[in-house]
Coordinates of N, CA and C in Angstrom, one line a residue:
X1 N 7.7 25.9 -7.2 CA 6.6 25.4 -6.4 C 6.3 23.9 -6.6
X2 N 6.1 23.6 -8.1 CA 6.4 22.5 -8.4 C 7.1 21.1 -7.8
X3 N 8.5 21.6 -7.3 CA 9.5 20.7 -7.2 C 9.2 20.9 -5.2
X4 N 8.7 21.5 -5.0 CA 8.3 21.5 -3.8 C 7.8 20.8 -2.9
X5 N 6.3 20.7 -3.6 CA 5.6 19.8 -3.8 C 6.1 18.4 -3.6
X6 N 6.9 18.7 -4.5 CA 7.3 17.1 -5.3 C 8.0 16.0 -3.8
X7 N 9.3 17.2 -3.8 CA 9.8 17.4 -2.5 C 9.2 17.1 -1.2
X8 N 8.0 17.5 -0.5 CA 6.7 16.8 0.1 C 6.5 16.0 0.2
X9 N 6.1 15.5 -0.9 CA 5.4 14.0 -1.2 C 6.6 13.0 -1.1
X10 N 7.8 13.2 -1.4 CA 8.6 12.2 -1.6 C 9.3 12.2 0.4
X11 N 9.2 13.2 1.2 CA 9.5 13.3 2.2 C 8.3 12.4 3.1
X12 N 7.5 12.7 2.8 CA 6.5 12.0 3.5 C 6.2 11.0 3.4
X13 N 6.3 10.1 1.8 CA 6.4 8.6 1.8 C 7.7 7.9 2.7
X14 N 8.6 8.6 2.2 CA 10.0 8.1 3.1 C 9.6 7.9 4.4
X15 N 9.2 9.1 4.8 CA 8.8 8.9 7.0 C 8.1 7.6 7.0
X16 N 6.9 7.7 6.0 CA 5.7 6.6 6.3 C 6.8 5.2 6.3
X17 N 7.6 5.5 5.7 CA 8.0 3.6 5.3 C 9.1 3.4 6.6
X18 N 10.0 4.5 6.8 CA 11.1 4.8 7.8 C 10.4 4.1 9.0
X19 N 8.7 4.9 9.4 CA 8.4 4.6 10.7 C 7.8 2.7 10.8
X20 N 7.7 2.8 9.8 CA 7.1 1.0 9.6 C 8.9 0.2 9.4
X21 N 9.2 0.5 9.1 CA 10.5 -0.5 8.7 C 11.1 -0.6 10.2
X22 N 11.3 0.8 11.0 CA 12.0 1.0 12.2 C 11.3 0.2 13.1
X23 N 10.1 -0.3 12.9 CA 9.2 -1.2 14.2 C 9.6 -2.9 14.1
X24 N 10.7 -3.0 15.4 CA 10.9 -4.8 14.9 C 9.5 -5.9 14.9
X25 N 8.2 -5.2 15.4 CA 7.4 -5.9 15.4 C 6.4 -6.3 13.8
X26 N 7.3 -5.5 12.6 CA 6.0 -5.0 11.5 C 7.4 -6.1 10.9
X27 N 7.3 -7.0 10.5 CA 7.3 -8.6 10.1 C 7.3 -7.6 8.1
X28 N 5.8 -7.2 8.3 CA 6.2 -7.2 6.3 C 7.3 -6.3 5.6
X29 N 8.2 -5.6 6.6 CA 8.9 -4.6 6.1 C 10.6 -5.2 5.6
X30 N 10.5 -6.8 6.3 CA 11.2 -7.5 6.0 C 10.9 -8.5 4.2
X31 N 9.8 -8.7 4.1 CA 9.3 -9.7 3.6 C 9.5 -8.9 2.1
X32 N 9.5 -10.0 0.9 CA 9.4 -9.7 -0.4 C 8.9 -10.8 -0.7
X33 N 7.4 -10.6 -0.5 CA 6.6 -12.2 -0.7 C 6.6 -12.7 -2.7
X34 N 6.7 -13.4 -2.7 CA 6.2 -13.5 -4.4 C 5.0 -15.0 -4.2
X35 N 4.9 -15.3 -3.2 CA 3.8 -16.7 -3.8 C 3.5 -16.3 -1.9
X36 N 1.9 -17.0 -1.8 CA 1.3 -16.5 -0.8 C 2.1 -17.7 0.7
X37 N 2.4 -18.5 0.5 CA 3.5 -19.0 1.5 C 4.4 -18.1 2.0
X38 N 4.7 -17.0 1.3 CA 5.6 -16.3 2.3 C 5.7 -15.5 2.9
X39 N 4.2 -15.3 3.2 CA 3.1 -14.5 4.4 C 3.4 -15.1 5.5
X40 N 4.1 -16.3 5.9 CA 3.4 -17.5 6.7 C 4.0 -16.8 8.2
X41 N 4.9 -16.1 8.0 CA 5.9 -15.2 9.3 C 4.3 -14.2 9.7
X42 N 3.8 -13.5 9.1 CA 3.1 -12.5 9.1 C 1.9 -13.5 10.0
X43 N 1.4 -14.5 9.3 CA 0.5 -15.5 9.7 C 0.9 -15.9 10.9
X44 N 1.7 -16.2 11.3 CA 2.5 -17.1 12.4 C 2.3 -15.7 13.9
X45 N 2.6 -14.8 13.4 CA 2.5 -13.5 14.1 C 1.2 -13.3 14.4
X46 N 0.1 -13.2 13.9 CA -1.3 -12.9 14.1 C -1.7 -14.2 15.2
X47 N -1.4 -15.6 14.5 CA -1.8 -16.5 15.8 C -1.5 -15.7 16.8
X48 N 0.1 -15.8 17.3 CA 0.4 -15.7 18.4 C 0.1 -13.8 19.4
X49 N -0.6 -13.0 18.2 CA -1.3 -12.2 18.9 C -2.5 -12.4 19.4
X50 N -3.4 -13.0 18.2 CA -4.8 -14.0 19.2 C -4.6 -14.6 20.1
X51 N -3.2 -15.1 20.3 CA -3.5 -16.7 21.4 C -4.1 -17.4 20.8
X52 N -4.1 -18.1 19.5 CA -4.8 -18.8 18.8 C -4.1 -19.9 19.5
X53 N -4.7 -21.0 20.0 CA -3.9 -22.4 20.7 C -3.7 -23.4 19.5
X54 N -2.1 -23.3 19.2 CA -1.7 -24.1 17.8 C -2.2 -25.5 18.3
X55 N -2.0 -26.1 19.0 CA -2.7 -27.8 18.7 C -3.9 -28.1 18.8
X56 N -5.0 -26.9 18.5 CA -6.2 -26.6 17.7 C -5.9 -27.0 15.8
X57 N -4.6 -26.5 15.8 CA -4.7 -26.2 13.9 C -4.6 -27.3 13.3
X58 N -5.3 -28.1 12.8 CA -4.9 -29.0 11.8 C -4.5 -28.8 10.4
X59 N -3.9 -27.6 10.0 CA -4.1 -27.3 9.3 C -4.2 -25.5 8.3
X60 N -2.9 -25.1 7.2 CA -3.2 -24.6 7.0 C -2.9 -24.5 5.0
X61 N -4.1 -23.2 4.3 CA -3.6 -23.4 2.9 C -3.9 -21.9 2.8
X62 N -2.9 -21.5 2.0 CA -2.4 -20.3 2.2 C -2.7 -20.4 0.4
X63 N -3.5 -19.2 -0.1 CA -4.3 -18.7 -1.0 C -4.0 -18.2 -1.8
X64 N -3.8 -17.3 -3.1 CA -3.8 -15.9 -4.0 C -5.5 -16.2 -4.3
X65 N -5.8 -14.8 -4.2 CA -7.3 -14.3 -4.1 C -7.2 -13.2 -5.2
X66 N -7.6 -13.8 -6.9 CA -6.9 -12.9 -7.9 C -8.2 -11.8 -7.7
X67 N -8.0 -10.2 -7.7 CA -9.1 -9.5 -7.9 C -9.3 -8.9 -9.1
X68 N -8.6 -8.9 -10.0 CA -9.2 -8.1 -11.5 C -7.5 -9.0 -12.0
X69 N -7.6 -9.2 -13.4 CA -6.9 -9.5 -14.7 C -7.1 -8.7 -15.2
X70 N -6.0 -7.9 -15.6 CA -6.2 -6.4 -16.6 C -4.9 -6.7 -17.6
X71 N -4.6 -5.7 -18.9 CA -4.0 -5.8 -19.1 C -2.4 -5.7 -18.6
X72 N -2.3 -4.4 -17.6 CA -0.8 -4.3 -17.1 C -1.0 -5.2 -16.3
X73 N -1.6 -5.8 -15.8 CA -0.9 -7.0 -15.3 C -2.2 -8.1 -14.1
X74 N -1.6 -8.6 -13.6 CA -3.1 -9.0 -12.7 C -3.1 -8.4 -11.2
X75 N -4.4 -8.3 -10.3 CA -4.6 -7.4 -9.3 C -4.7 -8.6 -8.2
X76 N -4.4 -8.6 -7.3 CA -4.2 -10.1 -6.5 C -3.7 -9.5 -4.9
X77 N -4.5 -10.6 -4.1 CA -4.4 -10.5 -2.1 C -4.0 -12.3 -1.9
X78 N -3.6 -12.1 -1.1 CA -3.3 -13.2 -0.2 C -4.0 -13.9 0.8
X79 N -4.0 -14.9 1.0 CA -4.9 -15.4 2.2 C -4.4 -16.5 3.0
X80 N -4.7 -16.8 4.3 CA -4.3 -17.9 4.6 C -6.0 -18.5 5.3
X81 N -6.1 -19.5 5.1 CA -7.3 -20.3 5.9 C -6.8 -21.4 6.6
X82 N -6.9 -21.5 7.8 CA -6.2 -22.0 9.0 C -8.2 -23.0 9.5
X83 N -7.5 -24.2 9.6 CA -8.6 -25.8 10.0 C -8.1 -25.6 11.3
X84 N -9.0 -26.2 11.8 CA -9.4 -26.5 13.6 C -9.8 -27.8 13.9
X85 N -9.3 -28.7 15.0 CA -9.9 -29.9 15.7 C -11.1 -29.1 16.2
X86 N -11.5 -28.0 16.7 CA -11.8 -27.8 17.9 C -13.4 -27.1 16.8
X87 N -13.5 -26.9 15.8 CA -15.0 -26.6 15.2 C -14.7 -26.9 13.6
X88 N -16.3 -27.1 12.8 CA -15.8 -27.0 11.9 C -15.9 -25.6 11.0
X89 N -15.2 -25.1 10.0 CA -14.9 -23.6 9.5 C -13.6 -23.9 9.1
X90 N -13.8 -22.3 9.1 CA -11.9 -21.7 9.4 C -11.4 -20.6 9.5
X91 N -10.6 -19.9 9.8 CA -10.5 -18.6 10.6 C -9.1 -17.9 9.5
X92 N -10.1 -17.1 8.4 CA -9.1 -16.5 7.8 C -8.4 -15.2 7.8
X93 N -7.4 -15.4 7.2 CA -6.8 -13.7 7.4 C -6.4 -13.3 6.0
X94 N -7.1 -12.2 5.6 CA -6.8 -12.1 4.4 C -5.2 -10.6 4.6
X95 N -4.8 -10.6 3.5 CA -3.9 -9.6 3.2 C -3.5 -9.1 2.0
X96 N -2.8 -8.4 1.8 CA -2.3 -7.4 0.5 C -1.3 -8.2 0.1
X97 N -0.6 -7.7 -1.3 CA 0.0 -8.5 -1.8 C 1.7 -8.5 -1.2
X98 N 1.6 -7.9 0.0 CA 2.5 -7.4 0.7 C 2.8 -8.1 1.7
X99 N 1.6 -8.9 1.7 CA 1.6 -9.7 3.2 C 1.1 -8.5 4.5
X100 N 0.3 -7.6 4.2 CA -0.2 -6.7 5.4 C -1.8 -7.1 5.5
X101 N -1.6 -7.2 6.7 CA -3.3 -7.9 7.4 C -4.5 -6.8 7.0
X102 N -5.3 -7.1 6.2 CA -6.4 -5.8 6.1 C -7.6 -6.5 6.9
X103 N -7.9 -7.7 7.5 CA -8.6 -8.2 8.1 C -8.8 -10.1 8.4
X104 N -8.8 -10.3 9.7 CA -9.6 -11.5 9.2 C -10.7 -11.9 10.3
X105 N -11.3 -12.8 10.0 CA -12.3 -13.4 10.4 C -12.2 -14.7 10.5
X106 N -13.7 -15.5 11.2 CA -14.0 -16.5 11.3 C -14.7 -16.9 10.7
X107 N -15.0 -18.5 10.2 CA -16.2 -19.0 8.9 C -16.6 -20.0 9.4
X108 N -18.1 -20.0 9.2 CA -18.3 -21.8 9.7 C -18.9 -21.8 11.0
X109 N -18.6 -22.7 11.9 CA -19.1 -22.8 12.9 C -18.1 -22.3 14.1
X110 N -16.8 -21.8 13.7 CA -15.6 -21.7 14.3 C -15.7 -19.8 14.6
X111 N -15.6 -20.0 15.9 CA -15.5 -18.6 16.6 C -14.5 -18.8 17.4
X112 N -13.5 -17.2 17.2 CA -12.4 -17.3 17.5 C -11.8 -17.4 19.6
X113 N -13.9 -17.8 20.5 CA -13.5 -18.0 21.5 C -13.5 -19.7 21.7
X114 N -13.6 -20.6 20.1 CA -13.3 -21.4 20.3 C -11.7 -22.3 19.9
X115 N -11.2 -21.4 19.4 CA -9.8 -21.7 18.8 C -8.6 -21.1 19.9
X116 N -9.0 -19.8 21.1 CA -8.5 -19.2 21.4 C -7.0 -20.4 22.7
X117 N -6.3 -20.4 23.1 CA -5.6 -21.2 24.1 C -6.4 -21.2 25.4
X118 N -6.6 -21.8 26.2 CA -7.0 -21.5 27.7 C -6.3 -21.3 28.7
X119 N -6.7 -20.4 29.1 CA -5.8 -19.6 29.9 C -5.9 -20.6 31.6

């Protein structure tokens, strides 16, 4: 029953990763980031889902956001904060150490119907 089990679980992480790797749109399944610059594909992707209008950006610096220093080792996310002509702020995206998007937002005086392209 044991090895069953075990069997299960190892079947099921495989699908999970199979169905994400098989999507040419999922960018981090490619990626083996080690320094937060090499999110910037993943970053570059999010603009261009927003319609964020690039000759708004002046600007971007791409982060490690350490969360705990422990002994086995340190706990750490990624970020990018993307500058604007168009307000002042900045419109960040934070992520995993994977480079996968867990959210971002806007800061400042910068709302994302002011960064967006005009249609």
């Amino acid at each position: 029953m044991k090895n069953l089990n075990r069997l299960f679980f190892c079947s099921l992480i495989f699908v999970s990763v199979a169905s994400c790797a098989g999507n040419p749109d999922y960018l981090q399944s490619s990626l083996t980031p080690y320094a937060p610059e090499d999110c910037k594909p993943v970053v570059e992707q999010e603009i261009d889902r927003l319609a964020i209008d690039r000759d708004k950006i002046t600007g971007t610096d791409y982060l490690t956001s350490y969360l705990s220093d422990g002994e086995v080792g340190n706990d750490y996310n990624y970020q990018a904060w993307m500058r604007f002509n168009s307000c002042t702020g900045h419109y960040v995206v934070d992520m995993n150490k994977a480079c996968q998007i867990e959210r971002s937002y806007a800061m400042g005086n910068c709302r994302l119907e002011d960064i967006v392209a005009s249609k």
